[in-house]
Amino acid sequence: MNSAVWHLAAFGRPRLLDPSGQPVRCEVRTLALLTYLALEGPTSRSRLASLLWPETVEGSARNNLVHLLRRVAKTHHPDLVQVGEAVALGQALTSDVAPWGEVGASLPAPDAVPTGVLLDGFAFDDQPDLAEWVLAWRERVDQARAERLSGNATRAEAEGDLAAALQFTRRLLDLDLLSEDTHRRLMRLLYLSGDRPAALKAYQRCREMLERELGAEPLPETRDLARLIEQGAVGAPVPAAPRIPLSVLRPPLLVGRAAEWAQMEQAWARGQSIMLVGPAGSGKSRLMHDFVASKGVAFRLEGRPGDRAAPFSTAARMLRRVLDRMPPGVEVPGWVMPALAPLVPGVPADLTGNRPDPHMTEALQMMSAIAIQVEGAVAAVFEDLHEVDAATTDMGMAMLANHFPLGQPGGLPHFIGSFRAEELDPHARAVFERFVTAGHSVWIDVPPLDEADVGRLVGSLELPGLSARAEELARFSGGNPLFVLETVRHMIERGALDEAQPLPLAGKVSGLLSRRLARLSTPALQAARAAAALQSDFDLELVAGVLQAPLLEVADAWEELENAQIVVGERFSHDLMAETLRQETPEGVRRLLNRAAARTLSAAEGISPARIAQHWLAGGQAEQAAPWLIQAGHAAWRAARLEEAQGFFGRAADLLSGHDPATAFAALARQAEVLANMDDPRHVDAVRALHQRATTPLERATAFMQDYRALEGTMDVARIEPVVHAGLAALRGAEPGLEAWLVEAQLTEGLALLAFVRGQQHETLQHLRSMAELGERTASLEWQAKAQEGLGLALSATSPREARLHLERAETLHLRRHDHLRAGSSMAKLARVLCELGEVAAAQAVVARGETHLGRLDANHGERVALLSAQLMVAQLSGDLALAEALYLRAHRDHTVEHNVLLGAFPVLHAKTLRLAGRPEDAWAEVARSRDGRPFPAHLKILRALEEAAILLALGQADRAAPHLAEAEEQLREVPNVAWQARLHSLRAAVQGDEDRHHQAAAVAIRELHGLPDHHWSAL
């Protein structure tokens, strides 16, 4: 050793040696730090601090690292470590591990390969990330040492140097006592060296060790070698395990599915979608693909593990496939790709600004149709529907429903899907069962094969001696085709095809798969584990990124996996293979792989943030998952999947509450906003949590603002007023800025609503203009649009023609931000104004637009009630009283007054329908229901009084109308409304007869001034 250089010995019991070769006392963290730098190279301070002090806040952990580096420099040598932006080993330190961590480095000579476990004796129980890093590097370094020693043992044996080969083999066995390959090599070399007793003793030790450690017998090839040694017949290495015939991977015949095939033919002829249902390995995919192959070309889709984590994950994969395969020259309408933007992660959604584009599902449907047309597909086949996310399921099934029956000219092609019923989530099960009940789909169970079918399957493999064991295989496998084939594969590997050998002692398919995986080399097993951890949409680059291994090394390992039929291309040969890998990967390694997957996917493009969050959570790093969950919430919002969005935001808030309360509050506020848009009763709990967590003035104002969001549909002045004023009072203590102004805009809307319900026209307009100013200040289209909508509503009472202009502007602004919910709300208000103006055709067109806007989204019940009221009024104005009655019945069937207090006024609207239909007695009974104590919107009491007077006139009881007209007149002094005022004059003229010229003239004057039609009735 150079006398000027220190040395780190990290194999075995770790030590730091001074230039004289003497060990020096050293902290465990120091040895861990030096080893990490030797293997990983220069590393950021934040990474080292989080590894060594995981339970300490970042600032304190970094401070601890500074003190540790100073102690190393002071106590040992200042050049052991170089400290800059990153930390690295200095020139004064060598180590026995550095060559094993550097790609392409010169490794030690064969006789100098170090022995011992990396950082032996160090557990790092309080540093889980570091512990799992050590575990992963132990496996990697052991594999590298094993390959080095194995190669040299092979070369020494080929050169006739059996002593050297034995030396390398014994050192190889020290690295992995469970390797039967190495035990067999040792037995053979001892025999070839002339020491048969030692070779047999080596076998005995191998057998005892396997029994003690694994409870298993040696493999057949190991037992065969021992028998040959006893007979003195060993002359060459034992040949490799036989290659599995391709017929075992895909049998040449489909057997035992005639009944299911016949059901599929019937469903195909009826244009029904076909659902093949059965457990893993039952042969659903083979049946599906063989059936479709008999019909023509198929467009192939699949769900993959992990898809359910994020809305439209499966659809996004389909979209990428379509774009990759789309030939040049195919024209796509200009609106399509912008509408698909929500499927591109990384762009935050603005809950106070742009809404999801409702054309997204239409765009996906169009891209699907283009792909099917380009490929000339007669059917779409969809494997593993139980893995598909709910958004894709809803969209796909809606497409099928809209094009039933399938396979018709100009429609969608046939559809066949497969899934495991026991793994189907309740939402998807309900959707599929609805389709079956409606006759749009057929559910076909794929049962186990019977004994005769197993015999035909086994016979089709054409393997010598296997047909005689068909009956035994049928009993052993339970008729599961995959279990049959895996058992046959294992029999081939064990040389147990003849009847003299018992079937493998495995209780289920995963037991057989485990034995296959046990035969893989360490690099191949690592690659398979990394792919299983990635779950869906992996490729070699991602696998290499997770393992932090050179791509060509991973490619070699992947070739071994393909030869072993573990993978086919860039997916597992069967999803059970991936499940077995995940189950058998040690918990520590599994967490490490998930964290590595999260880091790798974070650096890749087009990855769903929900998928990255899922990996961080599986890796035990909740604080790393939270920011990705927030991004996932924004992505779900953009995709119009509000239930998923609120779930992501809520989960992030829970994870952050302990160490980042400010960000946790912001996530909770986003959840509350989503729930408010959903009209969801859980909004109440979210608001309560906001009040409990609010600490700053802005947070308290935000909580009160969400209180107002919960109450705004009630129009209950007594409950709304205190929360609005409390929010504004809290806001006065907040720092001015974008967030504060947006909260102020929402609360100002509350002030406008209060003034409007009270009939305070001037104050209403003043608050609405303040809203518009806040919208300009924040460049928020939302508040500019809401201000226009509010002005339209407020002016509808006194200037309906001006109100019309504002509401038309509001629709335009709402649509610019893809807010079809508010655009529909504006159309409901505009339709009522047009009814006042007597423009029947325009009002009919407007309610149709409103229906289109709300129909694009799962709109909340409140806005649907408002649109129903407008549709009912338009039906009355056009004379379609049957439609008006049907709309009234639908409103009460689908909604409650909790959805919108407007529902309390529907008896008044229906009473008018009955009066116009010549049924005044029924009309009087119906209008009386509005006074039976149910909630009734205060601003519509004038309308009720006027309708009551009109009904009494129709009943010939004019004398009883006077109190109702007096009630309306008194309230109109408080809440002016030109249409209602004109209606009041007309009714007074009708009560008093032809001699009352004054009221007739007053009604005419009001109508002429405001553009109201003759013989006008009030809709508002």
mmCIF file of N, CA and C in Angstrom, residues 596-659:
data_model
loop_
_atom_site.group_PDB
_atom_site.id
_atom_site.type_symbol
_atom_site.label_atom_id
_atom_site.label_comp_id
_atom_site.label_asym_id
_atom_site.label_seq_id
_atom_site.Cartn_x
_atom_site.Cartn_y
_atom_site.Cartn_z
ATOM 1 N N ALA A 596 -36.853 3.561 -6.985
ATOM 2 C CA ALA A 596 -36.055 3.740 -8.203
ATOM 3 C C ALA A 596 -36.975 3.928 -9.407
ATOM 4 N N ALA A 597 -38.094 3.197 -9.436
ATOM 5 C CA ALA A 597 -39.048 3.367 -10.530
ATOM 6 C C ALA A 597 -39.634 4.772 -10.517
ATOM 7 N N ALA A 598 -39.946 5.285 -9.330
ATOM 8 C CA ALA A 598 -40.496 6.644 -9.237
ATOM 9 C C ALA A 598 -39.501 7.659 -9.779
ATOM 10 N N ARG A 599 -38.223 7.526 -9.401
ATOM 11 C CA ARG A 599 -37.214 8.482 -9.888
ATOM 12 C C ARG A 599 -37.055 8.367 -11.399
ATOM 13 N N THR A 600 -37.029 7.141 -11.912
ATOM 14 C CA THR A 600 -36.846 6.945 -13.343
ATOM 15 C C THR A 600 -38.024 7.490 -14.128
ATOM 16 N N LEU A 601 -39.226 7.209 -13.672
ATOM 17 C CA LEU A 601 -40.421 7.685 -14.372
ATOM 18 C C LEU A 601 -40.557 9.200 -14.282
ATOM 19 N N SER A 602 -40.059 9.779 -13.181
ATOM 20 C CA SER A 602 -40.132 11.237 -13.035
ATOM 21 C C SER A 602 -39.329 11.937 -14.116
ATOM 22 N N ALA A 603 -38.258 11.280 -14.565
ATOM 23 C CA ALA A 603 -37.400 11.887 -15.579
ATOM 24 C C ALA A 603 -37.870 11.587 -16.996
ATOM 25 N N ALA A 604 -38.848 10.693 -17.134
ATOM 26 C CA ALA A 604 -39.354 10.327 -18.453
ATOM 27 C C ALA A 604 -40.500 11.251 -18.853
ATOM 28 N N GLU A 605 -40.829 11.248 -20.128
ATOM 29 C CA GLU A 605 -41.905 12.088 -20.637
ATOM 30 C C GLU A 605 -43.196 11.283 -20.749
ATOM 31 N N GLY A 606 -44.307 11.978 -20.551
ATOM 32 C CA GLY A 606 -45.605 11.368 -20.793
ATOM 33 C C GLY A 606 -46.051 10.369 -19.756
ATOM 34 N N ILE A 607 -45.500 10.435 -18.543
ATOM 35 C CA ILE A 607 -45.869 9.485 -17.492
ATOM 36 C C ILE A 607 -46.930 10.128 -16.596
ATOM 37 N N SER A 608 -47.958 9.384 -16.292
ATOM 38 C CA SER A 608 -49.019 9.892 -15.420
ATOM 39 C C SER A 608 -48.461 10.195 -14.029
ATOM 40 N N PRO A 609 -48.748 11.388 -13.493
ATOM 41 C CA PRO A 609 -48.282 11.688 -12.134
ATOM 42 C C PRO A 609 -48.859 10.739 -11.098
ATOM 43 N N ALA A 610 -50.056 10.213 -11.331
ATOM 44 C CA ALA A 610 -50.627 9.254 -10.382
ATOM 45 C C ALA A 610 -49.793 7.986 -10.322
ATOM 46 N N ARG A 611 -49.253 7.582 -11.451
ATOM 47 C CA ARG A 611 -48.389 6.381 -11.470
ATOM 48 C C ARG A 611 -47.123 6.617 -10.676
ATOM 49 N N ILE A 612 -46.530 7.797 -10.831
ATOM 50 C CA ILE A 612 -45.312 8.116 -10.076
ATOM 51 C C ILE A 612 -45.620 8.168 -8.586
ATOM 52 N N ALA A 613 -46.742 8.783 -8.231
ATOM 53 C CA ALA A 613 -47.142 8.837 -6.817
ATOM 54 C C ALA A 613 -47.327 7.445 -6.250
ATOM 55 N N GLN A 614 -47.918 6.556 -7.034
ATOM 56 C CA GLN A 614 -48.147 5.186 -6.572
ATOM 57 C C GLN A 614 -46.826 4.500 -6.255
ATOM 58 N N HIS A 615 -45.811 4.729 -7.071
ATOM 59 C CA HIS A 615 -44.500 4.113 -6.819
ATOM 60 C C HIS A 615 -43.861 4.691 -5.555
ATOM 61 N N TRP A 616 -43.968 6.006 -5.352
ATOM 62 C CA TRP A 616 -43.417 6.582 -4.128
ATOM 63 C C TRP A 616 -44.120 6.005 -2.905
ATOM 64 N N LEU A 617 -45.432 5.839 -2.987
ATOM 65 C CA LEU A 617 -46.168 5.269 -1.850
ATOM 66 C C LEU A 617 -45.750 3.824 -1.605
ATOM 67 N N ALA A 618 -45.627 3.047 -2.678
ATOM 68 C CA ALA A 618 -45.197 1.655 -2.526
ATOM 69 C C ALA A 618 -43.767 1.576 -2.012
ATOM 70 N N GLY A 619 -42.993 2.633 -2.277
ATOM 71 C CA GLY A 619 -41.618 2.682 -1.784
ATOM 72 C C GLY A 619 -41.497 3.229 -0.377
ATOM 73 N N GLY A 620 -42.629 3.520 0.260
ATOM 74 C CA GLY A 620 -42.600 3.998 1.639
ATOM 75 C C GLY A 620 -42.214 5.456 1.778
ATOM 76 N N GLN A 621 -42.330 6.244 0.712
ATOM 77 C CA GLN A 621 -41.935 7.654 0.735
ATOM 78 C C GLN A 621 -43.162 8.535 0.501
ATOM 79 N N ALA A 622 -43.996 8.641 1.533
ATOM 80 C CA ALA A 622 -45.246 9.387 1.395
ATOM 81 C C ALA A 622 -44.999 10.853 1.079
ATOM 82 N N GLU A 623 -43.956 11.440 1.694
ATOM 83 C CA GLU A 623 -43.718 12.871 1.458
ATOM 84 C C GLU A 623 -43.300 13.133 0.016
ATOM 85 N N GLN A 624 -42.651 12.143 -0.627
ATOM 86 C CA GLN A 624 -42.303 12.298 -2.041
ATOM 87 C C GLN A 624 -43.533 12.101 -2.920
ATOM 88 N N ALA A 625 -44.485 11.290 -2.438
ATOM 89 C CA ALA A 625 -45.680 11.009 -3.245
ATOM 90 C C ALA A 625 -46.623 12.203 -3.302
ATOM 91 N N ALA A 626 -46.671 12.996 -2.229
ATOM 92 C CA ALA A 626 -47.690 14.047 -2.121
ATOM 93 C C ALA A 626 -47.683 15.037 -3.292
ATOM 94 N N PRO A 627 -46.523 15.602 -3.698
ATOM 95 C CA PRO A 627 -46.567 16.548 -4.828
ATOM 96 C C PRO A 627 -47.098 15.910 -6.108
ATOM 97 N N TRP A 628 -46.791 14.627 -6.297
ATOM 98 C CA TRP A 628 -47.284 13.945 -7.499
ATOM 99 C C TRP A 628 -48.778 13.688 -7.402
ATOM 100 N N LEU A 629 -49.279 13.450 -6.190
ATOM 101 C CA LEU A 629 -50.724 13.299 -6.020
ATOM 102 C C LEU A 629 -51.445 14.598 -6.360
ATOM 103 N N ILE A 630 -50.836 15.730 -5.988
ATOM 104 C CA ILE A 630 -51.444 17.022 -6.334
ATOM 105 C C ILE A 630 -51.471 17.194 -7.856
ATOM 106 N N GLN A 631 -50.362 16.849 -8.516
ATOM 107 C CA GLN A 631 -50.362 16.897 -9.980
ATOM 108 C C GLN A 631 -51.407 15.956 -10.562
ATOM 109 N N ALA A 632 -51.550 14.779 -9.931
ATOM 110 C CA ALA A 632 -52.553 13.824 -10.405
ATOM 111 C C ALA A 632 -53.956 14.401 -10.259
ATOM 112 N N GLY A 633 -54.189 15.149 -9.172
ATOM 113 C CA GLY A 633 -55.483 15.798 -8.997
ATOM 114 C C GLY A 633 -55.768 16.782 -10.111
ATOM 115 N N HIS A 634 -54.763 17.588 -10.471
ATOM 116 C CA HIS A 634 -54.943 18.529 -11.579
ATOM 117 C C HIS A 634 -55.224 17.787 -12.881
ATOM 118 N N ALA A 635 -54.480 16.695 -13.115
ATOM 119 C CA ALA A 635 -54.684 15.931 -14.348
ATOM 120 C C ALA A 635 -56.088 15.333 -14.397
ATOM 121 N N ALA A 636 -56.553 14.808 -13.272
ATOM 122 C CA ALA A 636 -57.907 14.245 -13.232
ATOM 123 C C ALA A 636 -58.952 15.340 -13.455
ATOM 124 N N TRP A 637 -58.706 16.521 -12.899
ATOM 125 C CA TRP A 637 -59.626 17.657 -13.108
ATOM 126 C C TRP A 637 -59.706 18.001 -14.592
ATOM 127 N N ARG A 638 -58.526 18.080 -15.241
ATOM 128 C CA ARG A 638 -58.522 18.397 -16.669
ATOM 129 C C ARG A 638 -59.264 17.338 -17.474
ATOM 130 N N ALA A 639 -59.212 16.102 -16.988
ATOM 131 C CA ALA A 639 -59.874 15.009 -17.700
ATOM 132 C C ALA A 639 -61.342 14.879 -17.310
ATOM 133 N N ALA A 640 -61.863 15.837 -16.521
ATOM 134 C CA ALA A 640 -63.267 15.832 -16.088
ATOM 135 C C ALA A 640 -63.597 14.635 -15.219
ATOM 136 N N ARG A 641 -62.591 14.075 -14.511
ATOM 137 C CA ARG A 641 -62.825 12.959 -13.594
ATOM 138 C C ARG A 641 -62.770 13.531 -12.182
ATOM 139 N N LEU A 642 -63.863 14.133 -11.767
ATOM 140 C CA LEU A 642 -63.856 14.889 -10.527
ATOM 141 C C LEU A 642 -63.742 13.996 -9.301
ATOM 142 N N GLU A 643 -64.326 12.822 -9.332
ATOM 143 C CA GLU A 643 -64.222 11.926 -8.185
ATOM 144 C C GLU A 643 -62.763 11.536 -7.940
ATOM 145 N N GLU A 644 -62.054 11.190 -9.005
ATOM 146 C CA GLU A 644 -60.641 10.860 -8.846
ATOM 147 C C GLU A 644 -59.842 12.082 -8.404
ATOM 148 N N ALA A 645 -60.175 13.265 -8.954
ATOM 149 C CA ALA A 645 -59.446 14.484 -8.606
ATOM 150 C C ALA A 645 -59.553 14.781 -7.115
ATOM 151 N N GLN A 646 -60.770 14.732 -6.574
ATOM 152 C CA GLN A 646 -60.918 15.031 -5.145
ATOM 153 C C GLN A 646 -60.188 13.995 -4.298
ATOM 154 N N GLY A 647 -60.149 12.754 -4.763
ATOM 155 C CA GLY A 647 -59.438 11.718 -4.018
ATOM 156 C C GLY A 647 -57.943 11.966 -3.970
ATOM 157 N N PHE A 648 -57.365 12.371 -5.105
ATOM 158 C CA PHE A 648 -55.927 12.661 -5.135
ATOM 159 C C PHE A 648 -55.593 13.845 -4.221
ATOM 160 N N PHE A 649 -56.380 14.922 -4.317
ATOM 161 C CA PHE A 649 -56.112 16.090 -3.480
ATOM 162 C C PHE A 649 -56.257 15.739 -2.000
ATOM 163 N N GLY A 650 -57.289 14.978 -1.667
ATOM 164 C CA GLY A 650 -57.501 14.602 -0.267
ATOM 165 C C GLY A 650 -56.380 13.738 0.272
ATOM 166 N N ARG A 651 -55.905 12.796 -0.544
ATOM 167 C CA ARG A 651 -54.799 11.931 -0.102
ATOM 168 C C ARG A 651 -53.529 12.755 0.127
ATOM 169 N N ALA A 652 -53.269 13.696 -0.782
ATOM 170 C CA ALA A 652 -52.094 14.558 -0.620
ATOM 171 C C ALA A 652 -52.200 15.376 0.657
ATOM 172 N N ALA A 653 -53.383 15.902 0.934
ATOM 173 C CA ALA A 653 -53.577 16.701 2.154
ATOM 174 C C ALA A 653 -53.296 15.866 3.394
ATOM 175 N N ASP A 654 -53.749 14.622 3.401
ATOM 176 C CA ASP A 654 -53.503 13.747 4.553
ATOM 177 C C ASP A 654 -52.016 13.476 4.737
ATOM 178 N N LEU A 655 -51.316 13.214 3.630
ATOM 179 C CA LEU A 655 -49.895 12.870 3.718
ATOM 180 C C LEU A 655 -49.046 14.057 4.156
ATOM 181 N N LEU A 656 -49.469 15.263 3.778
ATOM 182 C CA LEU A 656 -48.665 16.450 4.064
ATOM 183 C C LEU A 656 -48.986 17.085 5.411
ATOM 184 N N SER A 657 -50.072 16.660 6.038
ATOM 185 C CA SER A 657 -50.561 17.383 7.212
ATOM 186 C C SER A 657 -49.546 17.409 8.350
ATOM 187 N N GLY A 658 -48.694 16.392 8.457
ATOM 188 C CA GLY A 658 -47.772 16.332 9.584
ATOM 189 C C GLY A 658 -46.556 17.209 9.452
ATOM 190 N N HIS A 659 -46.063 17.435 8.204
ATOM 191 C CA HIS A 659 -44.794 18.153 8.069
ATOM 192 C C HIS A 659 -44.854 19.363 7.142
#
